[in-house]
Structure formats: C-alpha cells, structure tokens
mmCIF file of C-alpha atoms and ligand atoms in Angstrom:
data_model
loop_
_atom_site.group_PDB
_atom_site.id
_atom_site.type_symbol
_atom_site.label_atom_id
_atom_site.label_comp_id
_atom_site.label_asym_id
_atom_site.label_seq_id
_atom_site.Cartn_x
_atom_site.Cartn_y
_atom_site.Cartn_z
ATOM 1 C CA MET A 25 76.390 -74.880 17.752
ATOM 2 C CA PRO A 26 78.744 -73.408 20.022
ATOM 3 C CA HIS A 27 82.074 -72.936 18.658
ATOM 4 C CA ALA A 28 85.169 -74.766 20.179
ATOM 5 C CA VAL A 29 87.330 -72.577 22.255
ATOM 6 C CA PRO A 30 90.844 -73.259 21.242
ATOM 7 C CA ASN A 31 93.596 -73.470 23.966
ATOM 8 C CA LEU A 32 95.320 -70.150 24.021
ATOM 9 C CA SER A 33 98.612 -69.120 25.791
ATOM 10 C CA LEU A 34 101.316 -66.620 25.684
ATOM 11 C CA LEU A 35 104.978 -67.828 25.566
ATOM 12 C CA CYS A 36 107.583 -65.437 26.731
ATOM 13 C CA LEU A 37 110.526 -65.542 24.250
ATOM 14 C CA GLY A 38 112.428 -62.797 25.849
ATOM 15 C CA THR A 39 112.468 -59.924 28.346
ATOM 16 C CA GLY A 40 115.481 -57.694 27.151
ATOM 17 C CA ARG A 41 115.698 -54.213 26.657
ATOM 18 C CA GLY A 42 117.793 -52.011 24.401
ATOM 19 C CA ALA A 43 121.125 -53.264 25.191
ATOM 20 C CA THR A 44 120.475 -56.890 26.663
ATOM 21 C CA ALA A 45 120.890 -58.761 23.692
ATOM 22 C CA VAL A 46 123.637 -56.990 22.160
ATOM 23 C CA TYR A 47 125.927 -56.787 25.404
ATOM 24 C CA ASP A 48 124.444 -59.726 27.633
ATOM 25 C CA GLY A 49 123.271 -62.213 24.949
ATOM 26 C CA GLU A 50 119.651 -62.621 26.134
ATOM 27 C CA PRO A 51 116.857 -62.295 23.820
ATOM 28 C CA SER A 52 114.963 -58.906 23.498
ATOM 29 C CA SER A 53 111.429 -58.771 24.972
ATOM 30 C CA ALA A 54 109.329 -60.694 22.605
ATOM 31 C CA ALA A 55 106.332 -63.433 23.049
ATOM 32 C CA ALA A 56 104.344 -65.725 20.893
ATOM 33 C CA LEU A 57 100.610 -66.473 20.867
ATOM 34 C CA LEU A 58 99.972 -70.081 20.832
ATOM 35 C CA ALA A 59 96.499 -71.579 19.701
ATOM 36 C CA ASP A 60 96.443 -75.421 20.529
ATOM 37 C CA GLY A 61 99.999 -75.419 20.909
ATOM 38 C CA LYS A 62 100.971 -73.968 17.604
ATOM 39 C CA PRO A 63 102.437 -70.262 17.382
ATOM 40 C CA ILE A 64 99.821 -68.018 15.620
ATOM 41 C CA LEU A 65 101.320 -64.734 16.368
ATOM 42 C CA LEU A 66 104.899 -63.416 16.984
ATOM 43 C CA VAL A 67 105.021 -60.157 19.103
ATOM 44 C CA ASP A 68 108.128 -58.135 18.076
ATOM 45 C CA ALA A 69 111.362 -59.362 16.363
ATOM 46 C CA GLY A 70 114.297 -57.556 18.048
ATOM 47 C CA PHE A 71 117.551 -58.927 18.612
ATOM 48 C CA GLY A 72 117.834 -62.584 19.697
ATOM 49 C CA VAL A 73 114.136 -63.571 18.850
ATOM 50 C CA VAL A 74 114.568 -65.701 15.615
ATOM 51 C CA ARG A 75 116.895 -68.069 17.680
ATOM 52 C CA ALA A 76 114.215 -68.386 20.348
ATOM 53 C CA CYS A 77 111.719 -69.080 17.844
ATOM 54 C CA LYS A 78 113.948 -71.623 16.280
ATOM 55 C CA ARG A 79 114.750 -73.237 19.829
ATOM 56 C CA ASP A 80 110.885 -73.213 20.889
ATOM 57 C CA PHE A 81 109.241 -73.825 17.302
ATOM 58 C CA GLY A 82 111.795 -74.805 14.748
ATOM 59 C CA TYR A 83 110.822 -71.868 12.834
ATOM 60 C CA VAL A 84 109.642 -68.425 12.695
ATOM 61 C CA PRO A 85 105.574 -67.848 12.854
ATOM 62 C CA GLN A 86 104.035 -66.708 9.755
ATOM 63 C CA THR A 87 102.163 -63.694 11.432
ATOM 64 C CA ILE A 88 104.546 -61.154 13.033
ATOM 65 C CA LEU A 89 103.317 -58.053 14.986
ATOM 66 C CA ILE A 90 105.811 -55.104 15.320
ATOM 67 C CA THR A 91 104.978 -52.852 18.166
ATOM 68 C CA HIS A 92 107.523 -50.152 16.939
ATOM 69 C CA ASN A 93 110.767 -49.608 15.304
ATOM 70 C CA HIS A 94 113.397 -49.849 17.955
ATOM 71 C CA SER A 95 116.166 -52.467 17.628
ATOM 72 C CA ASP A 96 115.122 -54.452 20.513
ATOM 73 C CA HIS A 97 111.606 -54.966 18.842
ATOM 74 C CA ALA A 98 112.326 -54.742 15.138
ATOM 75 C CA ALA A 99 116.121 -55.600 14.434
ATOM 76 C CA GLU A 100 115.738 -58.941 13.093
ATOM 77 C CA LEU A 101 112.749 -58.166 10.665
ATOM 78 C CA PRO A 102 114.814 -57.324 7.480
ATOM 79 C CA VAL A 103 116.912 -60.624 8.097
ATOM 80 C CA ILE A 104 113.564 -62.598 8.733
ATOM 81 C CA LEU A 105 111.940 -61.372 5.485
ATOM 82 C CA ALA A 106 114.978 -62.210 3.490
ATOM 83 C CA ALA A 107 115.569 -65.634 4.917
ATOM 84 C CA GLU A 108 112.023 -66.580 4.777
ATOM 85 C CA SER A 109 111.711 -65.455 1.100
ATOM 86 C CA ASP A 110 114.520 -67.601 0.262
ATOM 87 C CA ARG A 111 112.597 -70.443 1.814
ATOM 88 C CA GLY A 112 109.457 -69.403 -0.223
ATOM 89 C CA ARG A 113 107.590 -67.983 2.733
ATOM 90 C CA ARG A 114 106.038 -64.704 2.807
ATOM 91 C CA PRO A 115 104.998 -63.605 6.459
ATOM 92 C CA ARG A 116 102.271 -61.466 7.330
ATOM 93 C CA VAL A 117 103.529 -58.233 9.252
ATOM 94 C CA ILE A 118 100.994 -56.397 11.417
ATOM 95 C CA ALA A 119 102.021 -52.849 12.297
ATOM 96 C CA ALA A 120 100.251 -49.433 12.822
ATOM 97 C CA PRO A 121 100.407 -47.483 9.813
ATOM 98 C CA ASP A 122 103.053 -44.948 11.560
ATOM 99 C CA VAL A 123 105.108 -47.939 12.685
ATOM 100 C CA ALA A 124 104.921 -49.679 9.170
ATOM 101 C CA ASN A 125 106.010 -46.461 7.487
ATOM 102 C CA ARG A 126 109.132 -46.385 9.834
ATOM 103 C CA LEU A 127 109.801 -49.837 9.205
ATOM 104 C CA ARG A 128 109.693 -49.616 5.465
ATOM 105 C CA THR A 129 111.649 -46.348 5.397
ATOM 106 C CA HIS A 130 114.507 -47.136 7.859
ATOM 107 C CA ARG A 131 114.610 -50.712 9.354
ATOM 108 C CA LEU A 132 114.142 -52.298 5.965
ATOM 109 C CA HIS A 133 116.004 -50.102 3.745
ATOM 110 C CA GLU A 134 118.654 -52.719 3.313
ATOM 111 C CA LEU A 135 116.310 -54.799 1.276
ATOM 112 C CA GLU A 136 116.372 -52.027 -1.390
ATOM 113 C CA SER A 137 119.421 -53.996 -2.924
ATOM 114 C CA THR A 138 117.357 -56.907 -3.766
ATOM 115 C CA ASN A 139 115.315 -54.865 -6.308
ATOM 116 C CA GLN A 140 112.274 -56.325 -5.172
ATOM 117 C CA PRO A 141 109.425 -54.130 -3.667
ATOM 118 C CA LEU A 142 108.705 -54.716 0.071
ATOM 119 C CA SER A 143 105.499 -56.398 -0.623
ATOM 120 C CA TYR A 144 107.321 -59.084 -2.226
ATOM 121 C CA PHE A 145 108.830 -60.135 1.015
ATOM 122 C CA CYS A 146 105.492 -59.786 3.297
ATOM 123 C CA ASP A 147 101.913 -59.063 3.301
ATOM 124 C CA TRP A 148 101.620 -55.820 5.128
ATOM 125 C CA GLN A 149 98.648 -55.309 7.391
ATOM 126 C CA GLU A 150 98.170 -51.858 8.878
ATOM 127 C CA PRO A 151 95.197 -51.606 11.127
ATOM 128 C CA THR A 152 94.319 -48.401 13.133
ATOM 129 C CA THR A 153 93.471 -48.436 16.607
ATOM 130 C CA SER A 154 89.736 -48.599 15.640
ATOM 131 C CA ASP A 155 90.125 -51.293 13.286
ATOM 132 C CA PRO A 156 90.433 -54.816 14.870
ATOM 133 C CA ILE A 157 92.325 -57.451 12.804
ATOM 134 C CA ALA A 158 91.604 -61.245 12.596
ATOM 135 C CA LEU A 159 93.964 -63.858 13.745
ATOM 136 C CA SER A 160 91.529 -66.744 13.214
ATOM 137 C CA ASP A 161 87.769 -66.978 12.926
ATOM 138 C CA THR A 162 87.136 -66.008 16.371
ATOM 139 C CA LEU A 163 90.409 -64.113 17.572
ATOM 140 C CA SER A 164 91.103 -60.551 16.931
ATOM 141 C CA ILE A 165 93.744 -57.813 18.045
ATOM 142 C CA THR A 166 92.973 -54.338 18.460
ATOM 143 C CA LEU A 167 95.910 -51.916 18.532
ATOM 144 C CA LEU A 168 96.289 -49.304 21.244
ATOM 145 C CA SER A 169 98.561 -46.327 21.184
ATOM 146 C CA ALA A 170 101.123 -46.415 23.810
ATOM 147 C CA ARG A 171 103.433 -43.421 25.322
ATOM 148 C CA HIS A 172 106.908 -43.877 24.107
ATOM 149 C CA SER A 173 109.508 -41.914 22.180
ATOM 150 C CA GLU A 174 108.219 -43.050 18.951
ATOM 151 C CA PRO A 175 105.090 -44.467 17.521
ATOM 152 C CA CYS A 176 104.428 -47.618 19.613
ATOM 153 C CA PHE A 177 101.489 -49.817 19.940
ATOM 154 C CA GLY A 178 100.358 -52.397 22.313
ATOM 155 C CA PHE A 179 97.060 -54.433 21.754
ATOM 156 C CA ILE A 180 93.933 -56.084 23.292
ATOM 157 C CA LEU A 181 93.426 -59.833 22.174
ATOM 158 C CA GLU A 182 89.931 -60.560 21.780
ATOM 159 C CA GLU A 183 88.005 -64.061 21.677
ATOM 160 C CA SER A 184 84.711 -63.913 20.132
ATOM 161 C CA GLY A 185 84.564 -60.189 21.064
ATOM 162 C CA ARG A 186 85.548 -60.663 24.749
ATOM 163 C CA ALA A 187 88.830 -59.167 25.839
ATOM 164 C CA ILE A 188 91.000 -61.756 27.021
ATOM 165 C CA PHE A 189 94.633 -60.560 27.054
ATOM 166 C CA ALA A 190 96.362 -57.203 26.787
ATOM 167 C CA TYR A 191 100.049 -56.375 25.891
ATOM 168 C CA GLY A 192 101.367 -53.111 26.493
ATOM 169 C CA GLY A 193 104.465 -52.837 24.480
ATOM 170 C CA ASP A 194 106.988 -50.118 25.267
ATOM 171 C CA SER A 195 105.391 -47.421 27.347
ATOM 172 C CA ALA A 196 106.087 -44.912 30.052
ATOM 173 C CA CYS A 197 103.409 -45.011 32.947
ATOM 174 C CA ASP A 198 100.271 -43.736 31.497
ATOM 175 C CA PRO A 199 96.941 -44.320 33.571
ATOM 176 C CA ASN A 200 94.885 -43.504 30.435
ATOM 177 C CA TYR A 201 96.593 -46.194 28.375
ATOM 178 C CA TYR A 202 96.784 -48.559 31.381
ATOM 179 C CA ASP A 203 93.015 -48.010 31.895
ATOM 180 C CA GLN A 204 92.422 -49.564 28.200
ATOM 181 C CA LEU A 205 94.772 -52.257 28.883
ATOM 182 C CA TRP A 206 92.593 -53.130 31.969
ATOM 183 C CA ALA A 207 89.781 -54.221 29.728
ATOM 184 C CA ALA A 208 91.557 -57.630 29.830
ATOM 185 C CA PRO A 209 91.852 -60.067 32.712
ATOM 186 C CA SER A 210 95.550 -60.610 31.954
ATOM 187 C CA VAL A 211 98.039 -57.966 31.181
ATOM 188 C CA VAL A 212 101.814 -57.715 30.290
ATOM 189 C CA LEU A 213 103.315 -54.273 30.895
ATOM 190 C CA ASP A 214 106.843 -53.045 29.961
ATOM 191 C CA ALA A 215 108.543 -51.571 33.086
ATOM 192 C CA ARG A 216 112.003 -51.399 34.533
ATOM 193 C CA SER A 217 113.733 -50.504 37.844
ATOM 194 C CA LYS A 218 114.021 -46.916 37.107
ATOM 195 C CA ALA A 219 111.457 -45.211 35.196
ATOM 196 C CA ASN A 220 111.988 -42.344 32.533
ATOM 197 C CA ALA A 221 110.098 -40.639 29.854
ATOM 198 C CA GLU A 222 109.673 -43.605 27.829
ATOM 199 C CA HIS A 223 109.442 -46.446 29.997
ATOM 200 C CA ALA A 224 107.422 -47.223 33.275
ATOM 201 C CA GLY A 225 109.377 -47.904 36.538
ATOM 202 C CA PHE A 226 108.153 -50.851 38.793
ATOM 203 C CA ASP A 227 107.157 -48.427 41.507
ATOM 204 C CA GLU A 228 104.786 -46.467 38.958
ATOM 205 C CA VAL A 229 103.232 -49.723 37.932
ATOM 206 C CA ALA A 230 102.835 -50.867 41.493
ATOM 207 C CA ALA A 231 101.249 -47.359 42.470
ATOM 208 C CA TYR A 232 98.722 -47.623 39.450
ATOM 209 C CA CYS A 233 97.714 -51.210 40.482
ATOM 210 C CA ALA A 234 97.118 -50.223 43.996
ATOM 211 C CA ASP A 235 93.680 -48.490 43.252
ATOM 212 C CA ARG A 236 92.663 -50.429 40.044
ATOM 213 C CA PRO A 237 90.741 -53.777 39.901
ATOM 214 C CA GLU A 238 93.158 -56.724 40.275
ATOM 215 C CA ARG A 239 94.423 -58.138 36.992
ATOM 216 C CA GLU A 240 96.829 -61.071 36.378
ATOM 217 C CA LEU A 241 99.736 -58.949 35.773
ATOM 218 C CA TRP A 242 103.232 -59.652 34.270
ATOM 219 C CA ILE A 243 106.007 -57.374 33.702
ATOM 220 C CA THR A 244 108.508 -57.610 30.742
ATOM 221 C CA GLY A 245 111.224 -55.352 29.023
ATOM 222 C CA TYR A 246 113.077 -55.116 32.352
ATOM 223 C CA GLY A 247 116.228 -56.337 30.841
ATOM 224 C CA ARG A 248 118.300 -59.214 31.970
ATOM 225 C CA ALA A 249 116.961 -62.047 34.219
ATOM 226 C CA ASP A 250 118.778 -60.379 37.165
ATOM 227 C CA GLN A 251 117.057 -57.044 36.376
ATOM 228 C CA ALA A 252 113.511 -58.606 37.015
ATOM 229 C CA PRO A 253 111.366 -56.727 39.588
ATOM 230 C CA GLY A 254 111.182 -58.263 43.047
ATOM 231 C CA ASP A 255 107.724 -57.214 43.925
ATOM 232 C CA LEU A 256 105.816 -57.386 40.816
ATOM 233 C CA ARG A 257 105.489 -60.442 38.935
ATOM 234 C CA ALA A 258 108.418 -60.842 36.179
ATOM 235 C CA LEU A 259 107.462 -62.621 32.902
ATOM 236 C CA ARG A 260 110.540 -64.720 32.345
ATOM 237 C CA VAL A 261 111.969 -66.742 29.222
ATOM 238 C CA GLY A 262 109.848 -69.824 28.863
ATOM 239 C CA ASP A 263 106.946 -68.847 31.037
ATOM 240 C CA THR A 264 103.581 -69.565 29.639
ATOM 241 C CA ILE A 265 100.493 -67.454 30.429
ATOM 242 C CA ASP A 266 97.199 -69.567 30.080
ATOM 243 C CA LEU A 267 94.738 -67.244 28.117
ATOM 244 C CA THR A 268 92.021 -69.970 27.622
ATOM 245 C CA PRO A 269 88.739 -68.017 28.306
ATOM 246 C CA ALA A 270 86.591 -69.832 30.800
ATOM 247 C CA ASP A 271 83.207 -70.995 29.275
HETATM 248 ZN ZN1 LIG B 8 111.202 -48.882 22.531
#
C-alpha cells in the first residue's frame, strides 16, 4: 500500500544576522519544518526564536537542529533546555559532532550550576555527514558541511529517499557546497548584501545560479527586513515554502 505523503512546508521564523535581534529586535534566521501543520523540526535557536515559536505554535518544537554555535543560531538553547526541563520536557537536539562539542563546552556552560549532566536536559543526536537522521517513518535529514568561520552544517531533507529541500545554513559562496544543495528542488541559502569570508553575497549567489539548473531559491540570513535582496527572492518572516512532494 502506498504511504500517505504528509503535507510538508517550511515556515520562516526569522532572517536576522549577528546583530539583528540584539540591535533591531527582529528574530535571528531560523525556520520550522511543518508536517500536516505541526512543527516537527526547529532549525536554529538564536536570539528571538523562542518568541517567534511561541507566537506561531505556542511552544518550542521538540526536535531542534543547531547548524552552528554562533549566537544568532544557538543563543537561546541554554534557556530553552532549562525552561523546557522545568516543564517536564526533554527536547531532542540534533547537531554535527563538532558543533555539539562546541555547544556543550561553550554555549551550555551556564547549565553547569544545575549540577545536572547535559544529557539530563536533552537527547543529543550527533549525525555525521554520511549518517541520515530520521524525523519520521519517511522523512530524514542529512547534514552537509558548509564553509563558515566555525563548524557549520546545512542539510538535505529527504522524503522516502527523495531529496525535497536543502537548507544551507551560514556559508560563504562555495560552488562545491552549493552543488550538493542543488540536489533538492527547493533551496534556502544564507547571503547578504556584501560578501565576506564567511557569508555569501547576493551577487555571488546570483552568479552561481546563472549557469546552474533552476531551483526554487530563497535567501535568508540577510538581516533586517529592509536589508533583503532586491533581485533574489528573500525569505521573510511568516513566509511558507510548500515542500509537499508531487506524487
Ligand atoms: Zn554564523
């Protein structure tokens, strides 16, 4: 019997970069994967993301993927783990081993005062790039190593083994990396108006796209709403990307 394909979508919770939430009050770049309307994965937990989750869902999703240990992607994780523990919840935290180690050593150091081991607060899942991790019977994600100033991982989402979505995370423009993301029909990339060694620029992404197969491409991580690209399609807070695979 053919399995029922869930209604899948990605909801944008924020597009902010390093200073955006702190100085301008707009949420850091983050998204939630929804299956039949329910959030089954939170992608990143930087400044401002808990409030965005509370606004949209009333709670923080149980499964949280942290792409890397920068504050605009991980700052709220210690507070989430402590507060969810008080509510009797123990989230599942997915991070590549290099990222998980940094989170435990640096980001989550403040939980040491609880005298509880970090495994008390969450179920750590540390897949490598060759180790898909299941989100449901038919959905899985595989991490991919981005080019950033510290270990950072995007991912490919597969439904029944078919790539349906790619999320780049923070990355400089890297054609070898982008080529892996291009396995999926819909792609979200980090980019900003001016490129640097750790973030792609809008013009670099446009140049990459010019001689590649067309994808449904969205840009995030650009900062405040008024810093969105003009020529590329900006993901904006509240936007939903339909990811339901065609039969
Ligand atoms: Zn970063």
